[in-house]
Amino acid sequence: MKKMTEKKAVVIFLVLVISVLSTWKILSDYNVPQKKWKKSSVQVVEKTQNFTPVQIQYLPGKDGFVADRNAPVYGFAMGYALQQNEINGVSLALIHAYNAQKNGLSLSLIELSGLSRGLAVCLAGGSVQNKGIALGLWNMTEANHGVQFGVINQEQKNLLVDYSMKKPDADSEKKFGVQAGVLNYSESPGVQFGLWNSNPNSLLKHFPLINICF
């Protein structure tokens, strides 16, 4: 029994060491310049251009990718810190980092993207522009044109400017959005459902249960 316990302890220790080293490697490559992508988040990449149906990040870091990260993905993408220009389809990652735009379903722990259409599920983070559904514990965006559903929902100017693509100038105007959660904060027109709702541009800047700003 004692030998078995010692073996288990060694295995657990090795797993912890590997996990710490992997996390350190991911975070060490996390600070990526905003001008790295060839395409702006406001541009739409034509399907006739070079694209990849599958993108896999086989090693943590910016060089451990199967396909070119500037090529749009039409299909499936998976990685540790997935730094893809454009993803259309399904994407799975520990961290979605500095994606120009995502269309479809994305699952991650941390979300940091430019433009998001579809369903984005994460623990924390968001997109510069949300034009779909954001589902998470803490949802963040600079322009909510869709739905945020979580414990904390935040829509605020320049909130993600240091962590994602540059905000598209052609579609930066505020549009009507919906927030549903415990704590909601917004600076744009929309409706909020939650325990506490705040909007500095609303007639009632702070109000429980429901708040509407036109």
Short mmCIF file of C-alpha atoms in Angstrom, two decimals:
data_model
loop_
_atom_site.label_atom_id
_atom_site.label_comp_id
_atom_site.label_asym_id
_atom_site.label_seq_id
_atom_site.Cartn_x
_atom_site.Cartn_y
_atom_site.Cartn_z
CA MET A 1 0.00 0.00 0.00
CA LYS A 2 2.78 2.38 0.86
CA LYS A 3 4.51 1.81 -2.51
CA MET A 4 1.24 2.38 -4.35
CA THR A 5 0.72 5.63 -2.46
CA GLU A 6 4.24 6.78 -3.33
CA LYS A 7 3.67 5.97 -7.02
CA LYS A 8 0.45 7.97 -7.03
CA ALA A 9 2.22 10.90 -5.41
CA VAL A 10 4.95 10.81 -8.06
CA VAL A 11 2.39 10.69 -10.87
CA ILE A 12 0.43 13.62 -9.40
CA PHE A 13 3.65 15.60 -8.99
CA LEU A 14 4.65 15.01 -12.62
CA VAL A 15 1.19 16.01 -13.84
CA LEU A 16 1.37 19.23 -11.84
CA VAL A 17 4.85 20.05 -13.18
CA ILE A 18 3.73 19.44 -16.77
CA SER A 19 0.60 21.56 -16.24
CA VAL A 20 2.60 24.45 -14.77
CA LEU A 21 5.16 24.36 -17.59
CA SER A 22 2.43 24.22 -20.25
CA THR A 23 0.57 27.15 -18.70
CA TRP A 24 3.78 29.17 -18.49
CA LYS A 25 4.52 28.45 -22.15
CA ILE A 26 1.05 29.54 -23.24
CA LEU A 27 1.16 32.77 -21.24
CA SER A 28 4.70 33.60 -22.38
CA ASP A 29 3.45 33.76 -25.98
CA TYR A 30 0.24 35.56 -25.07
CA ASN A 31 1.28 39.16 -25.67
CA VAL A 32 0.72 39.38 -29.41
CA PRO A 33 0.90 42.65 -31.39
CA GLN A 34 -2.48 43.85 -32.62
CA LYS A 35 -1.20 44.42 -36.17
CA LYS A 36 -0.13 40.79 -36.71
CA TRP A 37 -3.09 39.85 -38.89
CA LYS A 38 -3.30 40.54 -42.60
CA LYS A 39 -7.07 40.99 -42.37
CA SER A 40 -9.00 43.51 -40.29
CA SER A 41 -11.84 42.26 -38.12
CA VAL A 42 -14.28 44.28 -40.22
CA GLN A 43 -13.32 42.61 -43.50
CA VAL A 44 -14.97 39.45 -44.77
CA VAL A 45 -12.64 36.86 -46.24
CA GLU A 46 -13.97 35.30 -49.43
CA LYS A 47 -14.24 31.53 -49.59
CA THR A 48 -12.41 31.56 -52.90
CA GLN A 49 -9.25 32.63 -51.11
CA ASN A 50 -6.92 30.14 -49.49
CA PHE A 51 -8.49 28.62 -46.40
CA THR A 52 -8.13 25.55 -44.23
CA PRO A 53 -10.92 23.15 -43.20
CA VAL A 54 -9.10 22.10 -40.01
CA GLN A 55 -6.72 23.98 -37.75
CA ILE A 56 -4.95 22.20 -34.88
CA GLN A 57 -2.50 23.76 -32.47
CA TYR A 58 -0.33 20.76 -31.60
CA LEU A 59 2.13 22.66 -29.38
CA PRO A 60 1.66 25.61 -27.03
CA GLY A 61 3.07 28.74 -28.62
CA LYS A 62 2.55 30.80 -31.75
CA ASP A 63 4.37 28.44 -34.12
CA GLY A 64 2.79 25.11 -33.21
CA PHE A 65 -0.06 25.21 -35.78
CA VAL A 66 -0.94 22.80 -38.57
CA ALA A 67 -2.07 25.54 -40.99
CA ASP A 68 -1.31 29.21 -41.55
CA ARG A 69 -2.96 31.32 -38.84
CA ASN A 70 -3.69 34.07 -41.36
CA ALA A 71 -5.80 31.73 -43.46
CA PRO A 72 -9.51 31.62 -42.54
CA VAL A 73 -10.84 28.37 -41.08
CA TYR A 74 -14.02 26.93 -42.57
CA GLY A 75 -14.68 23.91 -40.41
CA PHE A 76 -13.00 23.03 -37.11
CA ALA A 77 -10.26 24.63 -35.01
CA MET A 78 -8.71 23.45 -31.75
CA GLY A 79 -5.80 24.68 -29.66
CA TYR A 80 -4.29 25.84 -26.38
CA ALA A 81 -4.13 29.59 -27.03
CA LEU A 82 -5.86 29.68 -30.41
CA GLN A 83 -4.66 32.78 -32.27
CA GLN A 84 -6.48 32.44 -35.58
CA ASN A 85 -7.37 35.29 -37.91
CA GLU A 86 -10.86 34.07 -38.79
CA ILE A 87 -12.82 30.99 -37.70
CA ASN A 88 -16.06 29.87 -39.33
CA GLY A 89 -17.50 26.77 -37.73
CA VAL A 90 -16.61 25.14 -34.41
CA SER A 91 -13.60 26.10 -32.29
CA LEU A 92 -12.36 24.62 -29.00
CA ALA A 93 -9.56 26.22 -26.97
CA LEU A 94 -8.29 26.96 -23.49
CA ILE A 95 -7.86 30.56 -24.64
CA HIS A 96 -9.25 32.23 -27.76
CA ALA A 97 -6.64 34.94 -28.14
CA TYR A 98 -6.61 37.82 -30.62
CA ASN A 99 -8.98 36.23 -33.15
CA ALA A 100 -10.07 38.82 -35.73
CA GLN A 101 -13.53 37.27 -36.02
CA LYS A 102 -15.39 34.08 -35.16
CA ASN A 103 -18.59 32.85 -36.78
CA GLY A 104 -20.26 29.79 -35.29
CA LEU A 105 -19.77 27.92 -32.02
CA SER A 106 -16.76 28.53 -29.78
CA LEU A 107 -15.94 26.95 -26.42
CA SER A 108 -13.10 28.18 -24.21
CA LEU A 109 -12.02 29.18 -20.71
CA ILE A 110 -10.89 32.69 -21.73
CA GLU A 111 -12.32 34.58 -24.72
CA LEU A 112 -10.53 37.54 -26.35
CA SER A 113 -11.75 38.18 -29.88
CA GLY A 114 -12.52 41.01 -32.27
CA LEU A 115 -15.92 40.21 -33.77
CA SER A 116 -18.12 37.34 -32.60
CA ARG A 117 -21.16 35.96 -34.42
CA GLY A 118 -22.92 32.84 -33.22
CA LEU A 119 -22.58 31.27 -29.76
CA ALA A 120 -19.50 31.91 -27.62
CA VAL A 121 -19.28 29.94 -24.35
CA CYS A 122 -16.49 30.78 -21.90
CA LEU A 123 -15.77 31.36 -18.22
CA ALA A 124 -14.63 34.95 -18.73
CA GLY A 125 -13.85 37.36 -21.52
CA GLY A 126 -15.61 38.34 -24.69
CA SER A 127 -15.30 40.18 -27.98
CA VAL A 128 -14.86 43.78 -29.06
CA GLN A 129 -18.17 43.41 -30.90
CA ASN A 130 -20.74 40.82 -29.90
CA LYS A 131 -23.25 40.14 -32.67
CA GLY A 132 -24.37 36.77 -31.36
CA ILE A 133 -24.88 35.11 -27.98
CA ALA A 134 -22.22 35.29 -25.26
CA LEU A 135 -22.68 32.73 -22.48
CA GLY A 136 -20.32 32.79 -19.49
CA LEU A 137 -19.68 33.75 -15.89
CA TRP A 138 -18.27 37.16 -16.87
CA ASN A 139 -19.09 38.47 -20.34
CA MET A 140 -17.32 41.55 -21.69
CA THR A 141 -17.69 43.56 -24.90
CA GLU A 142 -17.24 47.08 -26.22
CA ALA A 143 -20.35 46.95 -28.41
CA ASN A 144 -23.17 44.53 -27.65
CA HIS A 145 -25.34 43.98 -30.72
CA GLY A 146 -26.59 40.63 -29.50
CA VAL A 147 -27.21 38.88 -26.18
CA GLN A 148 -25.01 38.52 -23.11
CA PHE A 149 -26.12 35.85 -20.66
CA GLY A 150 -24.10 35.24 -17.50
CA VAL A 151 -23.43 36.18 -13.88
CA ILE A 152 -21.73 39.47 -14.79
CA ASN A 153 -22.38 41.19 -18.12
CA GLN A 154 -20.32 44.24 -19.05
CA GLU A 155 -20.51 46.46 -22.14
CA GLN A 156 -18.10 49.37 -21.97
CA LYS A 157 -16.00 51.52 -24.31
CA ASN A 158 -12.33 50.48 -24.74
CA LEU A 159 -12.85 47.50 -22.46
CA LEU A 160 -10.92 45.01 -24.62
CA VAL A 161 -8.83 47.32 -26.76
CA ASP A 162 -5.56 46.03 -25.28
CA TYR A 163 -6.48 42.37 -25.61
CA SER A 164 -7.98 41.93 -29.07
CA MET A 165 -8.18 43.28 -32.59
CA LYS A 166 -8.70 47.00 -33.21
CA LYS A 167 -12.34 48.03 -33.03
CA PRO A 168 -13.84 48.16 -36.54
CA ASP A 169 -14.52 51.81 -37.44
CA ALA A 170 -17.22 51.03 -40.01
CA ASP A 171 -19.53 49.39 -37.50
CA SER A 172 -18.62 50.98 -34.20
CA GLU A 173 -21.93 52.73 -33.56
CA LYS A 174 -23.96 51.55 -30.61
CA LYS A 175 -26.88 49.25 -31.33
CA PHE A 176 -29.61 47.69 -29.26
CA GLY A 177 -28.49 44.71 -27.16
CA VAL A 178 -29.78 42.43 -24.41
CA GLN A 179 -28.16 41.49 -21.11
CA ALA A 180 -29.45 38.85 -18.70
CA GLY A 181 -27.58 38.05 -15.50
CA VAL A 182 -27.01 38.96 -11.87
CA LEU A 183 -25.06 42.19 -12.47
CA ASN A 184 -25.42 44.06 -15.76
CA TYR A 185 -23.60 47.17 -16.96
CA SER A 186 -24.04 48.80 -20.36
CA GLU A 187 -23.41 52.15 -22.03
CA SER A 188 -25.59 51.48 -25.08
CA PRO A 189 -29.29 51.21 -25.92
CA GLY A 190 -30.79 47.92 -24.82
CA VAL A 191 -32.69 46.00 -22.20
CA GLN A 192 -31.22 44.50 -19.02
CA PHE A 193 -32.65 41.71 -16.88
CA GLY A 194 -30.91 41.08 -13.58
CA LEU A 195 -30.59 41.58 -9.86
CA TRP A 196 -28.92 44.95 -10.49
CA ASN A 197 -28.79 46.84 -13.79
CA SER A 198 -26.74 49.93 -14.58
CA ASN A 199 -26.67 52.17 -17.65
CA PRO A 200 -25.41 55.78 -17.36
CA ASN A 201 -27.42 56.74 -20.47
CA SER A 202 -30.71 55.36 -19.21
CA LEU A 203 -33.47 57.42 -17.58
CA LEU A 204 -32.96 55.26 -14.49
CA LYS A 205 -29.20 54.82 -14.29
CA HIS A 206 -29.42 52.03 -11.71
CA PHE A 207 -32.43 49.81 -11.27
CA PRO A 208 -33.14 46.23 -10.10
CA LEU A 209 -34.80 43.44 -12.09
CA ILE A 210 -35.19 45.30 -15.41
CA ASN A 211 -33.79 48.44 -17.05
CA ILE A 212 -34.36 49.80 -20.54
CA CYS A 213 -32.37 52.40 -22.46
CA PHE A 214 -33.44 53.77 -25.85
#
